[in-house]
Amino acid sequence: MVDHLANTEINSQRIAAVENCFGASGQPLSLPGRVLLGEGILTKECRKKPKPRIFFLFNDILVYGSIIINKRKYNSQHIIPLEDVTLETLPDTLQMKNRWMIKTSKKSFVVSAASLTERKEWISHLEECIKHLLTKTGRQPCREHAAPWIPDKATDICMRCTHTKFSTLTRRHHCRKCGFVVCADCSRHRFLMPRLSPKPLRVCNLCYRQLLAEEKKEAEADRGQAEPIRSAVGYEPSSGDDSDKSDDEKAEQWPADTEFYTSAVSWSSFHS
């Protein structure tokens, strides 16, 4: 089906429509051989609270973004190569049902569908595309994944020291290595993890010690020829999910009866 639709006029028109919805804020998506297979709205577990996001599945990438006007305007475009994706089905929670995790080497996050059937369809389509792409390229599945960030509202205290209580003045931070919600005192260090960022990232004290130990071990294995320790000490404001930047944030808790997904919107496959 993909080979049949590649480079056809209808496929080009559909990809162009997605590009137009993202406008100048998005990257070009049209490439020879790329096919748009389907789209849908999923609920993404963001740092502050779950939010609806538009997702587009292509035969080689997964694209998602924030919804400004559905079918007309999106922003905060993210492009994920499917070669880097691993999926993991998750159990339901009081707030979210039909969940699964999208894991990549640079970023991992949880999404939920409006129904169990929709989740099965998404996962089935994704796995089929990933399998086909890995077979075509000869690459092995990704084995190392970024830790998903635990939502702010999941804890009122630091998950490392377990005694610092968060408040308006005591801010939450996230360790980029383990994803835990931690206080400033428990995340004073930064460490360079090239797989995630070209700049040193905030890590909790425990992960910092582990990373130093791993680096020392690698240095010894290389007989003293390793690079210097790439770390720094300092502070930075909490910087959460970048797709949240344009959204109004409120400090409310997650009531158990809140609906975070719309049952009227489901996976739509362009080609049955």
XYZ file of C-alpha atoms in Angstrom:
272
model
C 0.000 0.000 0.000
C 2.800 2.396 0.905
C 4.673 1.715 -2.326
C 1.462 2.184 -4.309
C 0.663 5.547 -2.684
C 4.180 6.978 -2.615
C 4.584 10.000 -4.876
C 0.886 10.052 -5.828
C -0.989 13.329 -6.134
C -3.490 12.526 -3.361
C -0.701 11.704 -0.928
C 1.146 14.919 -1.836
C -2.025 16.930 -1.229
C -2.574 15.376 2.200
C 0.996 16.034 3.290
C 0.769 19.608 1.996
C -2.411 20.099 4.045
C -0.575 19.024 7.207
C 2.308 21.374 6.404
C -0.147 24.236 5.923
C -1.750 23.563 9.306
C 1.628 23.928 11.025
C 2.533 26.952 8.915
C 5.918 28.632 9.218
C 6.448 27.146 12.687
C 6.700 23.608 11.254
C 9.312 21.849 9.191
C 8.677 20.640 5.617
C 7.273 17.112 5.656
C 7.147 16.189 1.978
C 9.872 13.766 0.883
C 10.079 11.255 -1.994
C 8.607 7.966 -0.825
C 6.986 9.393 2.317
C 3.325 8.463 2.804
C 0.803 9.893 5.267
C -1.063 6.902 6.672
C -3.391 8.396 9.265
C -4.023 10.918 11.979
C -5.857 11.309 15.244
C -6.084 13.186 18.525
C -4.484 11.550 21.548
C -4.169 12.754 25.113
C -0.534 13.315 26.034
C 0.560 13.207 29.668
C 2.449 16.475 29.928
C 4.329 17.807 32.897
C 1.546 19.996 34.227
C -1.533 18.054 33.169
C -2.808 15.792 30.350
C -3.524 17.668 27.130
C -4.917 16.794 23.676
C -2.350 16.625 20.883
C -2.707 15.991 17.174
C -0.670 13.045 15.852
C 0.177 12.197 12.236
C 1.588 8.800 11.314
C 3.791 8.588 8.239
C 5.556 5.479 6.997
C 8.885 6.735 8.422
C 8.088 9.386 11.062
C 5.560 10.267 13.739
C 4.611 13.952 13.923
C 2.648 15.622 16.705
C 1.823 19.121 17.858
C -0.444 21.373 19.882
C -3.947 22.091 18.618
C -4.841 25.734 18.051
C -7.770 25.166 15.659
C -8.430 21.548 14.739
C -7.878 20.791 11.040
C -6.741 24.382 10.526
C -3.866 25.410 12.790
C -1.281 23.518 14.871
C 2.021 24.530 16.448
C 4.886 23.115 18.559
C 5.655 20.538 15.885
C 7.677 17.481 16.924
C 9.076 14.931 14.474
C 10.082 11.464 15.710
C 11.890 8.998 13.397
C 10.086 5.661 13.651
C 13.427 3.829 13.650
C 13.949 5.262 17.130
C 10.529 4.330 18.534
C 9.646 1.536 20.949
C 6.121 1.071 22.325
C 5.025 -0.130 25.754
C 1.413 -0.748 26.798
C 0.571 0.670 30.240
C -2.209 -0.032 32.761
C -5.063 2.418 33.281
C -5.016 5.004 36.062
C -7.861 6.936 37.685
C -7.135 9.885 35.420
C -6.103 8.151 32.189
C -7.268 5.032 30.359
C -6.057 3.177 27.254
C -2.495 4.310 27.848
C 0.789 3.415 26.217
C 4.292 4.845 26.189
C 6.178 6.083 23.152
C 9.858 5.596 23.970
C 12.758 7.115 22.023
C 16.417 7.774 22.741
C 15.797 11.509 23.170
C 12.315 11.709 24.693
C 9.738 9.302 26.102
C 6.154 10.139 26.979
C 2.764 8.592 27.716
C -0.350 8.974 25.568
C -3.884 7.665 25.889
C -6.625 6.961 23.359
C -10.363 7.542 23.612
C -11.066 3.803 23.485
C -9.330 0.456 23.765
C -10.003 -0.209 20.083
C -8.366 3.042 19.088
C -5.291 2.207 21.167
C -5.007 -1.186 19.477
C -5.245 0.430 16.045
C -2.593 3.024 16.832
C -0.191 0.454 18.247
C -0.823 -1.957 15.374
C -0.175 0.715 12.734
C 2.921 1.985 14.533
C 4.425 -1.461 15.031
C 3.825 -2.385 11.394
C 5.546 0.787 10.178
C 8.459 0.358 12.590
C 8.969 -3.289 11.585
C 8.863 -2.469 7.875
C 11.293 0.444 8.303
C 13.817 -1.550 10.372
C 13.698 -4.379 7.847
C 14.265 -1.931 5.018
C 17.192 -0.140 6.688
C 18.710 -3.171 8.421
C 18.882 -1.343 11.724
C 18.316 -2.962 15.099
C 15.527 -1.725 17.420
C 16.558 1.062 19.775
C 17.695 -0.334 23.143
C 18.384 2.861 25.093
C 15.491 5.193 25.858
C 15.053 8.515 27.610
C 13.173 8.364 30.905
C 9.626 9.775 30.802
C 9.030 12.723 33.124
C 6.769 12.008 36.052
C 3.915 14.602 36.076
C 4.212 17.411 38.624
C 0.948 16.535 40.322
C 2.040 12.941 40.933
C 3.844 14.004 44.112
C 3.773 16.827 46.655
C 7.245 16.058 48.008
C 10.693 15.564 46.502
C 11.031 12.007 45.237
C 14.688 11.825 46.328
C 14.952 13.346 49.808
C 11.218 12.656 50.507
C 10.963 15.510 53.024
C 11.023 18.738 50.974
C 7.422 19.759 50.290
C 6.698 21.648 47.092
C 4.906 24.992 47.237
C 4.661 28.265 45.348
C 8.160 29.145 46.547
C 9.656 25.645 46.490
C 9.626 24.676 42.836
C 9.546 21.278 41.213
C 12.393 20.189 38.956
C 12.910 17.068 36.848
C 15.986 14.886 36.628
C 16.747 14.364 32.931
C 18.210 10.926 33.639
C 15.483 9.248 35.748
C 12.530 11.644 35.212
C 11.851 12.001 38.958
C 10.289 15.159 40.411
C 12.931 16.609 42.727
C 13.715 19.731 44.734
C 16.541 22.164 43.960
C 18.812 20.794 46.690
C 18.464 17.290 45.258
C 19.260 18.416 41.704
C 22.148 20.845 41.982
C 24.274 19.128 39.357
C 24.282 19.041 35.587
C 25.790 16.388 33.386
C 26.441 16.203 29.667
C 24.401 13.439 28.035
C 25.027 13.893 24.286
C 22.221 11.514 23.383
C 19.720 13.940 24.933
C 21.253 17.382 24.425
C 24.488 19.141 23.413
C 24.343 21.028 26.735
C 24.738 19.696 30.301
C 21.334 18.836 31.756
C 19.945 18.928 35.287
C 20.205 15.592 37.069
C 19.371 14.487 40.590
C 22.196 13.800 43.036
C 21.793 10.021 42.818
C 21.905 9.949 39.020
C 24.840 12.353 39.082
C 26.869 9.961 41.237
C 25.895 7.041 39.019
C 26.852 8.932 35.868
C 30.212 9.893 37.379
C 30.850 6.279 38.329
C 29.991 5.111 34.820
C 32.247 7.724 33.301
C 35.098 6.757 35.604
C 34.648 3.113 34.678
C 34.723 3.964 30.983
C 37.837 6.074 31.516
C 39.599 3.197 33.226
C 38.593 0.871 30.403
C 40.095 3.313 27.930
C 43.337 3.367 29.942
C 43.118 6.966 30.974
C 42.391 8.301 27.490
C 38.792 9.302 28.114
C 37.548 12.875 27.898
C 37.380 15.067 31.040
C 34.311 14.842 33.222
C 31.575 16.806 31.479
C 29.525 18.210 34.293
C 28.667 21.452 36.018
C 26.949 22.686 39.139
C 24.175 25.262 39.061
C 20.511 26.038 38.943
C 17.938 26.605 36.252
C 14.191 27.202 36.255
C 12.040 24.143 35.790
C 11.775 23.503 32.086
C 9.110 20.976 31.350
C 7.607 19.526 28.230
C 8.379 21.959 25.415
C 4.973 21.392 23.881
C 3.414 23.052 26.937
C 4.953 26.475 26.396
C 1.998 28.038 24.649
C -0.657 26.697 27.018
C -2.259 28.358 30.024
C -1.246 26.476 33.123
C -3.330 26.201 36.271
C -2.421 24.756 39.634
C -5.444 22.517 39.990
C -5.169 18.870 41.002
C -6.483 16.056 38.809
C -10.029 15.210 39.920
C -10.795 11.547 39.425
C -13.874 12.245 37.324
C -12.163 14.597 34.853
C -12.320 13.544 31.218
C -8.976 14.075 29.481
C -9.943 12.629 26.127
C -12.726 13.067 23.628
C -14.549 9.920 22.636
C -15.871 11.597 19.488
C -12.368 11.816 18.022
C -10.625 8.610 17.028
C -7.922 7.218 14.824
C -8.756 7.793 11.190
C -6.972 5.720 8.586
C -6.906 7.266 5.147
C -6.535 3.907 3.438
C -8.480 0.875 4.611
